[in-house]
């Protein structure tokens, strides 16, 4: 069945970078976009950005512009999210989520349908 | 401070109908031009898409769940409440001014 499997938990020091992977299976990877979202402990959901191989578009939330990079590797059906210059308030569970529908060219109008299991990233000195 | 406001909690007894609201944080926020999406997050799990474009259910979501919107707010209704509906519920819209997705703060639903 369609699924997204994320990399394991990470512990990082302030100022470091983290790169989370999201491996897709059982569908044609470059026909659907993938969003990255996060959830701080006890808090709500926060959208970080979206990437698609369909037309190469990437949308980043303003809050993360300049600090996040989203990439894909179509050969391995894997999406990556790198967050740099980590701070303690970046401690959160990070999720990848696939679009509900194919061939969207921008993040507006997508629905976050298939979710990864989440990756806990803890930032602590 | 999210642009979307949800009640922090809601509750109901099995079999009841409950509604969860989602409203814009400013009077100039117009839901009329925006699609609203709803997500359910069971304790300790990843969120699940419950409703898209106001009232469309993905495959597998029971018709006990329904969505609606008016000019300044949207609502998720759950009829025939079940214990397994106990979860956090989030609304989301695409904010054109920010060019990004924004979420409500979430509503924790308790089934009494």
PDB file of N, CA and C in Angstrom, chain A residues 1-9 19-27 29 34 36 76-81 94-98 114-119, chain B residues 46:
ATOM      1  N   UNK A   1       0.844  -1.183   0.000  1.00  0.00           N
ATOM      2  CA  UNK A   1       0.000   0.000   0.000  1.00  0.00           C
ATOM      3  C   UNK A   1       0.885   1.241   0.000  1.00  0.00           C
ATOM      4  N   UNK A   2       0.296   2.359  -0.395  1.00  0.00           N
ATOM      5  CA  UNK A   2       1.037   3.612  -0.429  1.00  0.00           C
ATOM      6  C   UNK A   2       1.476   3.969   0.986  1.00  0.00           C
ATOM      7  N   UNK A   3       2.752   4.280   1.122  1.00  0.00           N
ATOM      8  CA  UNK A   3       3.210   4.712   2.435  1.00  0.00           C
ATOM      9  C   UNK A   3       4.446   5.576   2.327  1.00  0.00           C
ATOM     10  N   UNK A   4       4.641   6.348   3.381  1.00  0.00           N
ATOM     11  CA  UNK A   4       5.830   7.191   3.526  1.00  0.00           C
ATOM     12  C   UNK A   4       6.521   6.755   4.811  1.00  0.00           C
ATOM     13  N   UNK A   5       7.800   6.442   4.706  1.00  0.00           N
ATOM     14  CA  UNK A   5       8.561   6.013   5.867  1.00  0.00           C
ATOM     15  C   UNK A   5       9.681   7.020   6.104  1.00  0.00           C
ATOM     16  N   UNK A   6       9.675   7.593   7.289  1.00  0.00           N
ATOM     17  CA  UNK A   6      10.634   8.630   7.618  1.00  0.00           C
ATOM     18  C   UNK A   6      11.828   8.076   8.376  1.00  0.00           C
ATOM     19  N   UNK A   7      12.895   8.856   8.383  1.00  0.00           N
ATOM     20  CA  UNK A   7      14.102   8.484   9.108  1.00  0.00           C
ATOM     21  C   UNK A   7      13.887   8.613  10.611  1.00  0.00           C
ATOM     22  N   UNK A   8      14.860   8.108  11.367  1.00  0.00           N
ATOM     23  CA  UNK A   8      14.700   8.012  12.804  1.00  0.00           C
ATOM     24  C   UNK A   8      14.957   9.301  13.562  1.00  0.00           C
ATOM     25  N   UNK A   9      14.703   9.224  14.858  1.00  0.00           N
ATOM     26  CA  UNK A   9      14.813  10.387  15.733  1.00  0.00           C
ATOM     27  C   UNK A   9      16.232  10.943  15.744  1.00  0.00           C
ATOM     28  N   UNK A  19      18.750  16.742   8.760  1.00  0.00           N
ATOM     29  CA  UNK A  19      18.169  16.375   7.465  1.00  0.00           C
ATOM     30  C   UNK A  19      17.312  15.142   7.671  1.00  0.00           C
ATOM     31  N   UNK A  20      16.031  15.293   7.426  1.00  0.00           N
ATOM     32  CA  UNK A  20      15.060  14.218   7.613  1.00  0.00           C
ATOM     33  C   UNK A  20      14.668  13.664   6.249  1.00  0.00           C
ATOM     34  N   UNK A  21      14.608  12.355   6.144  1.00  0.00           N
ATOM     35  CA  UNK A  21      14.220  11.736   4.886  1.00  0.00           C
ATOM     36  C   UNK A  21      12.821  11.134   4.973  1.00  0.00           C
ATOM     37  N   UNK A  22      12.220  10.964   3.812  1.00  0.00           N
ATOM     38  CA  UNK A  22      10.846  10.480   3.702  1.00  0.00           C
ATOM     39  C   UNK A  22      10.780   9.613   2.445  1.00  0.00           C
ATOM     40  N   UNK A  23      10.804   8.299   2.636  1.00  0.00           N
ATOM     41  CA  UNK A  23      10.854   7.385   1.491  1.00  0.00           C
ATOM     42  C   UNK A  23       9.451   6.919   1.136  1.00  0.00           C
ATOM     43  N   UNK A  24       9.095   7.135  -0.134  1.00  0.00           N
ATOM     44  CA  UNK A  24       7.759   6.788  -0.614  1.00  0.00           C
ATOM     45  C   UNK A  24       7.773   5.427  -1.289  1.00  0.00           C
ATOM     46  N   UNK A  25       6.646   4.768  -1.233  1.00  0.00           N
ATOM     47  CA  UNK A  25       6.526   3.482  -1.908  1.00  0.00           C
ATOM     48  C   UNK A  25       5.103   3.270  -2.413  1.00  0.00           C
ATOM     49  N   UNK A  26       5.004   2.444  -3.453  1.00  0.00           N
ATOM     50  CA  UNK A  26       3.734   1.987  -4.017  1.00  0.00           C
ATOM     51  C   UNK A  26       2.973   3.048  -4.805  1.00  0.00           C
ATOM     52  N   UNK A  27       3.680   4.073  -5.286  1.00  0.00           N
ATOM     53  CA  UNK A  27       3.063   5.013  -6.220  1.00  0.00           C
ATOM     54  C   UNK A  27       4.176   5.675  -7.026  1.00  0.00           C
ATOM     55  N   UNK A  29       6.345   8.396  -7.789  1.00  0.00           N
ATOM     56  CA  UNK A  29       6.796   9.467  -6.886  1.00  0.00           C
ATOM     57  C   UNK A  29       6.631  10.858  -7.475  1.00  0.00           C
ATOM     58  N   UNK A  34       4.904  16.661  -2.088  1.00  0.00           N
ATOM     59  CA  UNK A  34       5.064  16.300  -0.682  1.00  0.00           C
ATOM     60  C   UNK A  34       5.266  17.565   0.141  1.00  0.00           C
ATOM     61  N   UNK A  36       6.016  19.220   4.057  1.00  0.00           N
ATOM     62  CA  UNK A  36       6.640  18.978   5.351  1.00  0.00           C
ATOM     63  C   UNK A  36       5.918  19.840   6.390  1.00  0.00           C
ATOM     64  N   UNK A  76      15.272   7.223  -5.895  1.00  0.00           N
ATOM     65  CA  UNK A  76      14.993   6.419  -4.696  1.00  0.00           C
ATOM     66  C   UNK A  76      13.625   6.749  -4.101  1.00  0.00           C
ATOM     67  N   UNK A  77      12.841   7.585  -4.797  1.00  0.00           N
ATOM     68  CA  UNK A  77      11.507   7.989  -4.317  1.00  0.00           C
ATOM     69  C   UNK A  77      11.566   8.536  -2.891  1.00  0.00           C
ATOM     70  N   UNK A  78      12.530   9.397  -2.684  1.00  0.00           N
ATOM     71  CA  UNK A  78      12.744   9.926  -1.340  1.00  0.00           C
ATOM     72  C   UNK A  78      12.750  11.452  -1.350  1.00  0.00           C
ATOM     73  N   UNK A  79      12.067  12.011  -0.395  1.00  0.00           N
ATOM     74  CA  UNK A  79      12.076  13.456  -0.173  1.00  0.00           C
ATOM     75  C   UNK A  79      12.899  13.759   1.070  1.00  0.00           C
ATOM     76  N   UNK A  80      13.522  14.933   1.057  1.00  0.00           N
ATOM     77  CA  UNK A  80      14.365  15.335   2.178  1.00  0.00           C
ATOM     78  C   UNK A  80      13.992  16.741   2.629  1.00  0.00           C
ATOM     79  N   UNK A  81      14.139  16.953   3.917  1.00  0.00           N
ATOM     80  CA  UNK A  81      13.950  18.286   4.476  1.00  0.00           C
ATOM     81  C   UNK A  81      15.146  18.572   5.371  1.00  0.00           C
ATOM     82  N   UNK A  94       8.540  16.048  13.140  1.00  0.00           N
ATOM     83  CA  UNK A  94       8.484  16.505  11.761  1.00  0.00           C
ATOM     84  C   UNK A  94       7.812  15.425  10.913  1.00  0.00           C
ATOM     85  N   UNK A  95       6.832  15.853  10.126  1.00  0.00           N
ATOM     86  CA  UNK A  95       6.079  14.937   9.273  1.00  0.00           C
ATOM     87  C   UNK A  95       6.260  15.302   7.801  1.00  0.00           C
ATOM     88  N   UNK A  96       6.303  14.281   6.959  1.00  0.00           N
ATOM     89  CA  UNK A  96       6.087  14.495   5.532  1.00  0.00           C
ATOM     90  C   UNK A  96       4.682  13.996   5.212  1.00  0.00           C
ATOM     91  N   UNK A  97       4.087  14.577   4.191  1.00  0.00           N
ATOM     92  CA  UNK A  97       2.723  14.205   3.826  1.00  0.00           C
ATOM     93  C   UNK A  97       2.549  14.355   2.325  1.00  0.00           C
ATOM     94  N   UNK A  98       2.002  13.330   1.685  1.00  0.00           N
ATOM     95  CA  UNK A  98       1.788  13.362   0.239  1.00  0.00           C
ATOM     96  C   UNK A  98       0.451  13.981  -0.102  1.00  0.00           C
ATOM     97  N   UNK A 114      -1.465  11.252   2.614  1.00  0.00           N
ATOM     98  CA  UNK A 114      -0.690  10.145   3.160  1.00  0.00           C
ATOM     99  C   UNK A 114       0.445  10.736   3.994  1.00  0.00           C
ATOM    100  N   UNK A 115       0.508  10.350   5.254  1.00  0.00           N
ATOM    101  CA  UNK A 115       1.484  10.921   6.181  1.00  0.00           C
ATOM    102  C   UNK A 115       2.562   9.902   6.540  1.00  0.00           C
ATOM    103  N   UNK A 116       3.752  10.406   6.746  1.00  0.00           N
ATOM    104  CA  UNK A 116       4.791   9.585   7.338  1.00  0.00           C
ATOM    105  C   UNK A 116       4.518   9.408   8.822  1.00  0.00           C
ATOM    106  N   UNK A 117       5.328   8.577   9.446  1.00  0.00           N
ATOM    107  CA  UNK A 117       5.094   8.265  10.854  1.00  0.00           C
ATOM    108  C   UNK A 117       5.611   9.358  11.793  1.00  0.00           C
ATOM    109  N   UNK A 118       6.351  10.300  11.227  1.00  0.00           N
ATOM    110  CA  UNK A 118       6.896  11.375  12.040  1.00  0.00           C
ATOM    111  C   UNK A 118       8.321  11.088  12.486  1.00  0.00           C
ATOM    112  N   UNK A 119       9.110  12.129  12.595  1.00  0.00           N
ATOM    113  CA  UNK A 119      10.489  12.038  13.063  1.00  0.00           C
ATOM    114  C   UNK A 119      10.671  13.055  14.187  1.00  0.00           C
TER     115      UNK A 119
ATOM    116  N   UNK B  46       0.065  10.147  13.629  1.00  0.00           N
ATOM    117  CA  UNK B  46       0.124  11.211  12.636  1.00  0.00           C
ATOM    118  C   UNK B  46      -1.295  11.671  12.300  1.00  0.00           C
TER     119      UNK B  46
END
